[in-house]
Coordinates of C-alpha atoms in Angstrom, one line a residue:
M157 CA -95.5 179.6 -153.0
S158 CA -97.2 176.5 -151.5
E159 CA -100.7 175.6 -152.7
A160 CA -102.1 176.4 -149.2
V161 CA -100.6 179.9 -149.2
E162 CA -102.0 180.5 -152.7
Q163 CA -105.5 179.4 -151.6
V164 CA -105.4 181.7 -148.6
S165 CA -104.1 184.6 -150.7
A166 CA -107.1 184.2 -153.0
V167 CA -109.5 184.3 -150.0
L168 CA -107.8 187.4 -148.6
Q169 CA -108.0 189.2 -151.9
G170 CA -111.8 188.6 -151.9
M171 CA -112.2 190.2 -148.6
E172 CA -109.8 193.1 -149.3
A173 CA -107.1 191.9 -146.9
P174 CA -103.4 192.0 -147.8
P175 CA -102.3 188.7 -149.4
A176 CA -99.0 189.0 -147.6
L177 CA -100.8 187.7 -144.5
A178 CA -101.3 184.3 -146.1
P179 CA -98.1 182.5 -144.9
R180 CA -98.7 183.5 -141.3
L181 CA -102.4 182.5 -141.5
V182 CA -101.4 179.1 -142.9
A183 CA -98.9 178.7 -140.0
A184 CA -101.6 179.7 -137.5
L185 CA -104.6 177.8 -138.9
G186 CA -103.0 174.8 -140.6
P187 CA -103.6 173.2 -144.0
G188 CA -107.3 174.0 -144.0
A189 CA -106.7 177.7 -143.5
A190 CA -108.4 178.7 -146.8
A191 CA -111.7 176.9 -146.1
G192 CA -111.7 178.0 -142.4
L193 CA -111.1 181.6 -143.3
A194 CA -113.7 181.7 -146.0
A195 CA -116.3 180.3 -143.5
D196 CA -115.1 182.5 -140.6
P197 CA -113.3 185.7 -141.6
W198 CA -112.9 186.7 -138.0
L199 CA -110.1 184.0 -137.8
L200 CA -108.0 186.9 -139.1
L201 CA -107.7 187.9 -135.4
R202 CA -105.4 184.9 -134.9
L203 CA -102.7 187.3 -136.2
P204 CA -101.7 189.9 -133.6
Q205 CA -101.2 192.6 -136.2
V206 CA -104.9 192.5 -137.3
T207 CA -107.3 194.7 -135.4
V208 CA -110.9 194.0 -134.6
E209 CA -112.0 196.8 -137.0
Q210 CA -110.0 195.3 -139.8
A211 CA -111.4 191.8 -139.2
D212 CA -114.9 193.3 -139.2
H213 CA -114.3 195.0 -142.5
C214 CA -113.1 191.8 -144.1
A215 CA -116.1 189.9 -142.7
R216 CA -118.5 192.4 -144.2
R217 CA -116.8 192.1 -147.6
A218 CA -116.9 188.3 -147.4
L219 CA -120.3 187.7 -145.8
G220 CA -122.3 190.7 -146.7
E221 CA -125.4 191.0 -144.6
G222 CA -124.4 187.8 -142.8
A223 CA -121.7 189.7 -140.9
H224 CA -123.7 190.6 -137.8
P225 CA -122.0 192.0 -134.6
E226 CA -123.6 189.3 -132.5
D227 CA -122.6 186.5 -134.8
P228 CA -121.3 183.6 -132.7
R229 CA -118.2 183.3 -134.8
R230 CA -117.4 187.0 -134.1
L231 CA -118.1 186.6 -130.4
A232 CA -115.9 183.5 -130.2
A233 CA -113.1 185.3 -132.1
L234 CA -113.3 188.4 -129.8
T235 CA -113.1 186.3 -126.7
A236 CA -110.1 184.3 -128.0
H237 CA -108.5 187.6 -129.1
V238 CA -108.7 188.8 -125.4
L239 CA -107.2 185.5 -124.2
R240 CA -104.3 185.7 -126.7
T241 CA -103.6 189.3 -125.7
A242 CA -103.5 188.1 -122.0
A243 CA -101.2 185.2 -123.0
A244 CA -98.9 187.6 -124.8
R245 CA -98.6 189.5 -121.4
G246 CA -97.7 186.3 -119.6
H247 CA -101.0 185.2 -118.2
T248 CA -102.0 181.6 -118.5
A249 CA -105.7 182.2 -117.8
V250 CA -108.2 185.0 -117.2
E251 CA -110.8 184.9 -114.4
E252 CA -114.3 184.6 -115.9
K253 CA -115.8 187.8 -114.6
R254 CA -112.7 189.7 -115.7
L255 CA -112.9 188.1 -119.1
A256 CA -116.5 189.1 -119.5
S257 CA -115.7 192.7 -118.5
L258 CA -112.9 192.9 -121.1
V259 CA -115.1 191.4 -123.8
G260 CA -117.8 193.9 -122.9
R261 CA -115.4 196.8 -123.3
M262 CA -115.1 195.7 -127.0
G263 CA -118.7 196.6 -127.6
V264 CA -120.2 193.1 -127.1
Q265 CA -123.8 193.5 -125.8
A266 CA -123.9 190.0 -124.1
P267 CA -120.4 189.1 -122.9
A268 CA -121.7 185.9 -121.3
R269 CA -122.9 184.7 -124.7
A270 CA -119.5 185.5 -126.2
L271 CA -117.7 183.4 -123.6
E272 CA -120.2 180.5 -124.3
A273 CA -119.6 180.9 -128.0
A274 CA -115.8 180.7 -127.5
V275 CA -116.1 177.5 -125.5
A276 CA -118.5 175.9 -128.0
A277 CA -116.1 176.8 -130.9
G278 CA -113.1 175.3 -129.0
A279 CA -111.4 178.7 -128.8
S280 CA -111.5 178.7 -125.0
A281 CA -111.4 176.2 -122.2
V282 CA -112.9 176.6 -118.8
F283 CA -111.1 175.5 -115.6
E284 CA -112.3 175.8 -111.9
S285 CA -110.2 176.4 -108.8
T286 CA -111.2 176.3 -105.1
D287 CA -107.8 177.6 -103.8
D288 CA -108.6 181.0 -102.4
S289 CA -105.7 182.3 -100.4
D290 CA -102.4 181.7 -98.6
D291 CA -104.0 181.9 -95.2
D292 CA -104.2 178.9 -92.9
F293 CA -107.5 177.7 -91.7
D294 CA -108.6 178.9 -88.3
F295 CA -110.2 176.2 -86.3
E296 CA -110.8 178.2 -83.0
E297 CA -114.5 178.5 -83.7
G298 CA -114.9 174.8 -84.1
G299 CA -115.5 172.7 -87.2
V300 CA -113.9 172.9 -90.6
P301 CA -114.6 176.1 -92.6
D302 CA -116.8 175.8 -95.7
L303 CA -114.8 175.6 -98.9
P304 CA -115.3 178.7 -101.1
D305 CA -117.2 178.6 -104.3
P306 CA -114.9 177.6 -107.1
E307 CA -113.5 180.3 -109.3
R308 CA -113.9 179.9 -113.0
F309 CA -111.0 180.7 -115.4
H310 CA -110.9 180.7 -119.2
A311 CA -107.7 179.9 -121.1
L312 CA -106.6 179.2 -124.6
P313 CA -107.1 175.4 -124.9
D314 CA -103.5 174.4 -125.5
L315 CA -102.2 176.7 -122.8
G316 CA -104.8 175.7 -120.3
E317 CA -104.1 172.0 -120.9
A318 CA -100.4 172.6 -120.7
E319 CA -100.8 174.1 -117.2
Q320 CA -103.1 171.2 -116.2
R321 CA -100.4 168.8 -117.4
L322 CA -97.6 170.6 -115.7
G323 CA -99.5 170.6 -112.4
G324 CA -100.3 166.9 -112.7
H325 CA -96.8 165.8 -113.5
L326 CA -95.3 168.0 -110.7
V327 CA -97.8 166.3 -108.3
R328 CA -96.7 162.9 -109.6
L329 CA -93.1 163.7 -108.9
I330 CA -93.7 165.3 -105.5
S331 CA -95.9 162.4 -104.4
A332 CA -93.1 159.9 -104.8
N333 CA -91.0 161.6 -102.2
D334 CA -88.2 159.0 -102.1
P335 CA -84.7 160.2 -101.5
V336 CA -82.0 159.2 -103.9
M337 CA -79.5 159.3 -101.1
D338 CA -79.6 159.9 -97.3
S339 CA -78.2 163.2 -96.0
A340 CA -75.0 161.8 -94.5
T341 CA -74.1 159.9 -97.7
A342 CA -74.9 162.8 -99.9
S343 CA -72.6 165.1 -97.9
E344 CA -69.8 162.5 -98.1
T345 CA -70.4 162.2 -101.9
V346 CA -70.1 166.0 -102.2
D347 CA -66.8 166.0 -100.3
A348 CA -65.5 163.2 -102.6
A349 CA -66.6 165.1 -105.7
C350 CA -64.8 168.2 -104.5
D351 CA -61.6 166.3 -103.8
R352 CA -61.6 164.7 -107.2
G353 CA -62.4 168.0 -109.0
G354 CA -59.9 170.0 -106.9
F355 CA -62.6 172.6 -105.9
T356 CA -64.8 173.5 -102.9
V357 CA -68.4 174.6 -102.5
S358 CA -69.9 176.9 -100.0
E359 CA -71.9 175.7 -97.0
H360 CA -75.0 177.2 -98.6
T361 CA -74.4 175.1 -101.7
R362 CA -73.6 172.0 -99.7
A363 CA -76.9 172.2 -97.9
A364 CA -78.7 172.8 -101.2
L365 CA -77.2 169.7 -102.7
V366 CA -78.3 167.6 -99.7
T367 CA -81.8 169.0 -100.1
V368 CA -81.8 167.9 -103.8
A369 CA -80.8 164.4 -102.8
L370 CA -83.6 164.2 -100.3
R371 CA -86.5 166.0 -101.9
P372 CA -88.3 165.2 -105.2
V373 CA -88.8 168.8 -106.5
T374 CA -86.5 171.6 -105.5
V375 CA -86.1 175.2 -106.6
L376 CA -82.5 176.3 -106.3
W377 CA -82.2 180.1 -106.2
H378 CA -78.9 181.7 -107.3
G379 CA -77.7 185.1 -108.3
P380 CA -75.3 186.8 -110.7
G381 CA -71.7 185.7 -110.5
D382 CA -72.7 182.2 -109.4
A383 CA -72.0 180.4 -112.7
A384 CA -68.8 178.8 -111.4
E385 CA -70.4 177.7 -108.2
T386 CA -73.4 176.4 -110.1
A387 CA -71.1 174.3 -112.3
R388 CA -69.4 172.9 -109.2
A389 CA -72.8 172.1 -107.8
L390 CA -73.8 170.3 -111.0
L391 CA -70.6 168.2 -110.8
C392 CA -71.4 167.2 -107.2
L393 CA -74.9 166.3 -108.4
A394 CA -73.4 164.2 -111.1
A395 CA -71.5 162.3 -108.4
I396 CA -74.6 161.8 -106.4
G397 CA -76.4 160.5 -109.5
E398 CA -73.6 158.1 -110.3
D399 CA -73.1 156.8 -106.7
S400 CA -76.9 156.3 -106.3
D401 CA -77.2 154.7 -109.8
V402 CA -79.9 157.1 -110.9
G403 CA -77.8 159.3 -113.2
L404 CA -78.0 163.1 -113.9
T405 CA -79.4 165.0 -116.9
V406 CA -78.7 168.7 -117.1
V407 CA -81.1 170.7 -119.3
A408 CA -80.9 174.3 -120.5
P409 CA -83.6 176.4 -122.4
T410 CA -81.5 176.7 -125.5
A411 CA -78.5 175.1 -127.3
Q412 CA -76.6 178.3 -126.6
T413 CA -77.0 178.1 -122.9
A414 CA -76.4 174.3 -122.9
A415 CA -73.0 175.0 -124.5
A416 CA -72.2 177.7 -122.0
V417 CA -73.1 175.5 -119.1
T418 CA -71.0 172.7 -120.5
A419 CA -68.1 175.1 -120.9
D420 CA -68.5 176.1 -117.2
L421 CA -68.4 172.4 -116.2
A422 CA -65.2 171.9 -118.1
A423 CA -63.6 175.0 -116.6
A424 CA -64.5 173.8 -113.1
V425 CA -62.3 170.7 -113.5
G426 CA -59.9 172.0 -116.1
G427 CA -60.8 169.3 -118.6
D428 CA -63.5 166.9 -119.6
P429 CA -66.2 167.2 -117.0
G430 CA -67.8 163.9 -117.8
V431 CA -71.2 165.5 -118.1
R432 CA -72.7 167.9 -120.6
A433 CA -75.8 170.0 -120.7
L434 CA -78.5 169.4 -123.3
S435 CA -80.9 172.0 -124.8
L436 CA -84.5 171.4 -123.8
A437 CA -85.4 170.5 -127.4
A438 CA -82.5 168.0 -127.6
A439 CA -83.4 166.4 -124.2
L440 CA -87.1 166.0 -125.2
R441 CA -86.0 164.7 -128.7
E442 CA -84.4 161.6 -127.0
G443 CA -87.7 160.6 -125.4
P444 CA -88.4 160.0 -121.7
I445 CA -85.5 161.1 -119.6
P446 CA -84.1 158.0 -117.8
S447 CA -82.1 159.9 -115.2
G448 CA -83.2 160.1 -111.6
L449 CA -81.8 163.6 -111.2
V450 CA -83.0 166.2 -113.8
V451 CA -81.8 169.8 -113.5
L452 CA -83.2 172.7 -115.6
C453 CA -80.8 175.6 -115.7
E454 CA -82.1 179.2 -116.4
S455 CA -85.5 178.0 -115.5
M456 CA -86.9 181.6 -115.2
A457 CA -86.8 181.6 -119.0
V458 CA -89.0 178.5 -119.4
G459 CA -92.8 179.0 -119.5
T460 CA -95.6 176.7 -118.7
A461 CA -95.6 174.8 -121.9
G462 CA -91.9 174.0 -121.9
A463 CA -91.9 173.1 -118.2
A464 CA -94.9 170.8 -118.8
D465 CA -93.0 169.0 -121.5
L466 CA -90.0 168.5 -119.3
A467 CA -92.0 167.4 -116.2
A468 CA -93.8 164.9 -118.4
A469 CA -90.5 163.5 -119.6
C470 CA -89.3 162.8 -116.1
A471 CA -89.6 159.2 -114.9
D472 CA -91.6 158.3 -111.9
G473 CA -89.5 158.9 -108.8
A474 CA -87.1 161.3 -110.5
H475 CA -85.9 164.4 -108.6
L476 CA -86.5 167.6 -110.6
V477 CA -84.4 170.7 -109.9
L478 CA -85.1 174.2 -111.2
L479 CA -82.1 176.5 -111.1
A480 CA -83.5 180.0 -111.1
D481 CA -82.4 183.6 -110.5
P482 CA -85.5 185.3 -109.0
R483 CA -84.3 188.7 -110.1
Q484 CA -84.7 187.9 -113.8
A485 CA -87.7 188.9 -115.8
P486 CA -90.4 186.2 -116.2
S487 CA -90.4 184.0 -119.2
A488 CA -91.3 185.4 -122.6
T489 CA -94.0 182.8 -122.9
P490 CA -96.9 182.5 -120.4
G491 CA -96.4 181.4 -116.8
R492 CA -94.1 181.9 -113.9
V493 CA -93.2 178.3 -113.1
A494 CA -90.4 178.5 -110.6
E495 CA -92.1 181.3 -108.6
D496 CA -95.4 179.4 -108.5
I497 CA -93.8 176.2 -107.3
V498 CA -92.3 178.2 -104.4
R499 CA -95.5 180.0 -103.7
S500 CA -97.4 176.7 -103.6
R501 CA -95.3 175.5 -100.6
T502 CA -95.6 172.0 -102.0
A503 CA -91.9 171.7 -102.9
H504 CA -88.6 172.7 -101.4
T505 CA -86.4 175.7 -101.8
A506 CA -82.7 176.1 -101.3
E507 CA -79.9 178.5 -102.3
I508 CA -76.6 178.3 -104.1
A509 CA -74.1 180.9 -103.1
S510 CA -70.5 181.0 -104.3
P511 CA -67.6 181.4 -101.8
E512 CA -66.7 184.6 -103.7
Q513 CA -70.2 186.0 -103.0
E514 CA -70.1 184.9 -99.3
G515 CA -66.7 186.6 -99.0
G516 CA -68.1 189.9 -100.3
T517 CA -66.2 190.0 -103.6
A518 CA -67.6 189.6 -107.1
D519 CA -66.8 190.4 -110.7
P520 CA -67.9 193.8 -112.1
L521 CA -70.8 192.2 -114.1
A522 CA -72.2 190.7 -110.9
V523 CA -71.7 194.0 -108.9
L524 CA -73.7 195.9 -111.5
A525 CA -76.4 193.3 -111.8
L526 CA -76.9 193.1 -108.1
A527 CA -77.1 196.9 -107.9
V528 CA -79.7 196.9 -110.7
S529 CA -81.7 194.3 -108.8
E530 CA -81.8 196.8 -105.8
G531 CA -82.9 199.7 -108.0
E532 CA -79.7 201.4 -108.9
V533 CA -77.5 201.8 -112.0
P534 CA -74.1 202.8 -110.6
E535 CA -70.8 203.2 -112.2
V536 CA -68.7 200.2 -111.3
D537 CA -65.0 199.6 -111.2
A538 CA -64.2 197.4 -114.2
P539 CA -60.4 197.1 -114.7
G540 CA -60.8 194.4 -117.3
R541 CA -63.5 196.4 -119.2
E542 CA -66.1 193.9 -118.2
V543 CA -68.7 196.7 -118.2
V544 CA -68.8 199.8 -120.5
R545 CA -71.4 202.5 -120.4
V546 CA -72.0 204.2 -123.8
P547 CA -74.2 207.3 -123.8
A548 CA -76.2 208.2 -126.9
S549 CA -78.3 211.3 -127.7
S550 CA -80.8 209.6 -130.0
A551 CA -82.0 206.2 -131.2
E552 CA -80.1 206.7 -134.5
E553 CA -76.8 207.4 -132.6
A554 CA -77.5 204.4 -130.3
A555 CA -77.8 202.2 -133.4
H556 CA -74.6 203.6 -134.8
R557 CA -72.8 202.9 -131.5
V558 CA -74.2 199.3 -131.3
V559 CA -72.9 198.4 -134.8
Q560 CA -69.6 199.9 -134.0
L561 CA -69.3 197.9 -130.8
V562 CA -70.3 194.6 -132.4
T563 CA -68.2 194.8 -135.6
D564 CA -65.1 196.6 -134.3
S565 CA -64.7 197.8 -130.7
I566 CA -65.4 194.6 -128.8
P567 CA -63.5 192.2 -131.2
R568 CA -60.5 194.6 -131.4
A569 CA -60.3 195.6 -127.7
L570 CA -61.4 192.4 -126.0
G571 CA -60.6 189.7 -128.5
I572 CA -64.2 188.4 -128.5
P573 CA -65.2 187.6 -132.1
A574 CA -68.3 189.3 -133.5
G575 CA -70.0 186.0 -133.7
D576 CA -69.8 185.7 -129.9
V577 CA -71.5 189.0 -129.4
R578 CA -75.2 189.5 -129.2
V579 CA -77.2 192.7 -129.2
V580 CA -80.1 192.7 -126.8
A581 CA -82.6 195.4 -127.7
A582 CA -85.4 196.8 -125.6
R583 CA -87.8 196.7 -128.6
E584 CA -88.3 195.0 -132.0
D585 CA -89.1 198.1 -134.1
G586 CA -87.6 201.6 -134.4
P587 CA -84.2 202.9 -135.4
A588 CA -82.5 201.1 -132.5
G589 CA -84.8 198.1 -132.5
A590 CA -83.8 194.5 -133.1
R591 CA -85.1 194.5 -136.7
A592 CA -83.1 197.6 -137.8
L593 CA -80.0 196.5 -135.9
N594 CA -80.1 193.0 -137.6
A595 CA -80.2 194.7 -141.0
A596 CA -77.2 196.9 -140.1
C597 CA -75.2 194.0 -138.7
K598 CA -75.9 191.8 -141.8
E599 CA -74.7 194.6 -144.0
R600 CA -71.4 194.8 -142.1
L601 CA -70.9 191.2 -141.2
N602 CA -72.4 189.0 -143.9
P603 CA -73.7 191.0 -146.9
G604 CA -75.4 189.0 -149.6
P605 CA -78.5 188.9 -151.8
G606 CA -80.6 186.9 -149.4
A607 CA -81.1 184.1 -151.9
L608 CA -82.4 181.6 -149.3
G609 CA -85.7 183.3 -148.5
G610 CA -84.0 186.5 -147.5
F611 CA -81.0 184.8 -145.8
D612 CA -77.5 183.8 -146.8
P613 CA -75.1 181.1 -145.6
G614 CA -73.2 182.6 -142.7
D615 CA -76.1 184.6 -141.3
A616 CA -76.7 184.6 -137.6
V617 CA -80.2 183.3 -137.1
L618 CA -82.8 183.0 -134.4
L619 CA -85.3 180.1 -134.4
V620 CA -88.8 181.2 -133.3
S621 CA -90.6 177.8 -133.4
A622 CA -90.0 174.2 -132.5
G623 CA -88.7 171.4 -134.7
D624 CA -86.7 168.3 -134.7
G625 CA -83.8 169.1 -132.2
Y626 CA -84.4 172.8 -131.9
G627 CA -86.8 175.1 -130.1
P628 CA -87.8 178.8 -129.8
G629 CA -85.0 180.9 -128.7
D630 CA -82.2 178.8 -130.2
T631 CA -79.6 180.8 -132.1
G632 CA -77.1 179.6 -134.6
V633 CA -75.5 180.1 -138.0
L634 CA -77.3 179.3 -141.3
R635 CA -75.1 176.9 -143.2
G636 CA -77.1 176.6 -146.4
P637 CA -79.8 174.6 -148.1
V638 CA -80.2 170.9 -147.6
E639 CA -82.8 168.4 -148.6
G640 CA -85.9 169.2 -146.7
G641 CA -85.1 172.8 -145.7
A642 CA -82.2 174.9 -144.4
E643 CA -79.4 173.7 -142.2
V644 CA -78.6 175.6 -139.1
E645 CA -75.6 175.0 -136.9
L646 CA -76.5 175.5 -133.3
A647 CA -74.1 176.4 -130.4
G648 CA -72.1 173.3 -129.5
G649 CA -71.9 172.1 -133.1
A650 CA -75.2 170.3 -133.5
R651 CA -76.8 170.8 -137.0
V652 CA -80.5 170.8 -137.5
T653 CA -82.7 171.0 -140.5
V654 CA -85.4 173.8 -140.5
A655 CA -88.1 172.8 -142.9
D656 CA -90.3 176.0 -142.4
P657 CA -88.5 179.2 -143.5
S658 CA -91.0 181.2 -141.3
A659 CA -89.2 179.7 -138.3
L660 CA -86.1 181.8 -139.0
R661 CA -85.3 185.4 -138.1
R662 CA -82.0 187.2 -138.2
G663 CA -80.2 186.6 -135.0
W664 CA -77.4 189.2 -134.5
A665 CA -79.9 191.3 -132.4
L666 CA -82.6 189.9 -130.2
T667 CA -85.3 191.4 -128.0
V668 CA -85.0 190.8 -124.3
G669 CA -87.7 188.1 -124.5
A670 CA -85.9 186.2 -127.3
A671 CA -82.5 186.5 -125.5
H672 CA -83.9 185.3 -122.1
G673 CA -82.5 181.9 -121.5
G674 CA -79.4 182.5 -123.7
R675 CA -75.8 183.3 -122.6
W676 CA -73.0 184.8 -124.7
P677 CA -69.5 186.0 -124.0
A678 CA -70.4 189.6 -124.8
V679 CA -73.7 191.4 -124.9
V680 CA -74.6 194.9 -126.1
G681 CA -77.7 196.1 -124.4
V682 CA -79.4 199.0 -126.1
F683 CA -82.0 201.2 -124.6
P684 CA -83.5 203.8 -127.0
P685 CA -85.4 206.9 -125.9
D686 CA -89.2 206.7 -125.1
V687 CA -89.1 202.9 -124.4
P688 CA -90.2 201.9 -120.9
V689 CA -87.5 200.1 -118.9
S690 CA -88.2 197.8 -116.0
R691 CA -85.8 196.5 -113.3
P692 CA -86.2 192.8 -114.2
R693 CA -85.7 193.4 -117.9
A694 CA -82.5 195.5 -117.4
Y695 CA -81.2 192.9 -115.0
T696 CA -81.9 190.1 -117.5
V697 CA -80.0 192.0 -120.2
L698 CA -77.0 192.2 -117.9
T699 CA -77.0 188.6 -116.9
R700 CA -77.0 187.3 -120.6
A701 CA -73.3 188.1 -120.7
T702 CA -70.5 185.9 -119.3
R703 CA -67.5 188.2 -119.9
H704 CA -68.5 191.7 -121.1
V705 CA -71.5 193.9 -121.4
S706 CA -71.8 197.3 -123.1
L707 CA -74.8 199.4 -122.2
V708 CA -75.8 201.8 -124.9
D709 CA -78.1 204.3 -123.2
A710 CA -80.1 206.8 -125.1
T711 CA -82.9 207.1 -122.5
G712 CA -81.8 210.4 -121.0
G713 CA -82.2 209.1 -117.5
G714 CA -85.0 206.8 -118.3
L715 CA -82.9 203.7 -117.6
E716 CA -82.2 204.8 -114.0
T717 CA -85.8 205.8 -113.5
G718 CA -87.1 202.5 -114.8
V719 CA -84.7 200.4 -112.8
R720 CA -85.6 202.4 -109.7
E721 CA -89.4 202.4 -110.1
T722 CA -90.7 199.7 -112.4
L723 CA -91.0 196.1 -111.4
A724 CA -92.4 193.2 -113.4
P725 CA -96.2 193.2 -113.7
D726 CA -98.0 190.4 -111.9
R727 CA -99.2 187.4 -113.9
V728 CA -102.4 185.4 -113.5
T729 CA -101.7 181.7 -113.4
R730 CA -103.3 178.6 -112.0
L731 CA -100.3 176.5 -111.1
V732 CA -100.3 177.3 -107.4
A733 CA -103.9 176.2 -107.1
L734 CA -103.3 173.0 -109.1
L735 CA -100.5 172.0 -106.8
R736 CA -102.4 172.8 -103.6
E737 CA -105.6 171.1 -104.7
S738 CA -104.0 167.8 -105.7

């Protein structure tokens, strides 16, 4: 146990809090966690599992009569707690009046004072916006309308600054507005790339590629079943980048998806594609991106902070392309970047559509995904067993079916190794949640004593924080201890050293949020009873698989109802206003 953890454990014992919280508090508060917590027990609320009542109890034990309900430390902590709850739901900011109302519901007598206390403590940052609607000005009455009073938003400081930074760098890129190639030359380059690669692209895709060559920021929409067409489009963009001497960098949210995209590129030409995708963490590790064309695949999975880092790394004059499937769930982290860029009407939008889709034929996975995006969960014809529906009567039976599929049925029937199968669970806890399924998969696939902080060499792992060469959402295989930490082999073969063991989770089973942005040959989606299902989340589960998906359904009709009736909740963000106001 580190000295910092020991010190925090001692403080926790003095306030009757579980010492087991110490490692997480050190991770959240930094090396001065013990002193900070002793001076401000309400910092316990930095951990999502701690309730306000529990933090108040600990404060009374630590501070005695000094623990007053209107203590500025408490008011700041409650305000920050509301902002963190909002961020966990995807919001990047909360409008000031709404925030005051939410804080008031927690029993605070003077919400305005609480908001002020949070700003003074550096727990909240204030931002103003004058963008009020999508409506155009009406000049018929003469004169220019008065600008509305600015709206005030509060945000967690790091998150608010990330959104400011993202808006600023997108404006920097959009303002350059220099084409890398004129439309006629771009079209000729696409033709030449198709001839060299022995493939064709649809007219929709051709028009989209010309748009990318002309416009500085472009959102390229695509759908399920478009992976091969997307790979062909990337190869054409590589040719545009080469012929214009600006180069191309292809980025994916995770190493797993970067490896899948690289494999798609190789399949498109039947050999070495001459270009490979990088994970976002690997691309940023190499410093500023020198290429004049930068493409982010699976961009719906990338939140505000990650997009800000990528935009900041793009050189002046670079063209940034966001490949996005609008039917997917929004990112697990706050923001809705691709959608906000489109809503702002400050950039350009185009569409990739494969010839197969244009001709009305598609693989069974795409057929089911498209049906789900329209609110239905039909039976589909899957002669190659691309889709299998597995009913279950309870969460326990669902868990049994999942383990059977991962460890036996899919490897035996389809020849897909268990290591290439991921379980995507609708929840973290419960008998059919990711935690229980990970324990069951470990027992069957890689039993061991857990000598490395609960892990063993050969374990499938999920990384939940960023480090040198890796980022949240990366999955890999734990190879063993090395100097400075534990070595993890990521998809594609790269090996990284994880210094902080708290960054590791078991990775055979992932929640939908953790799996978003990843792609695997086979996916087992499990939907236990009494867990709400939404259309975007079900669609996202389906589109994590490249060859096969098994749907283990114990909802008793809840899957169909959720897909039919429940859409993604809206998110409050400021990016649209930032882009319009600049």
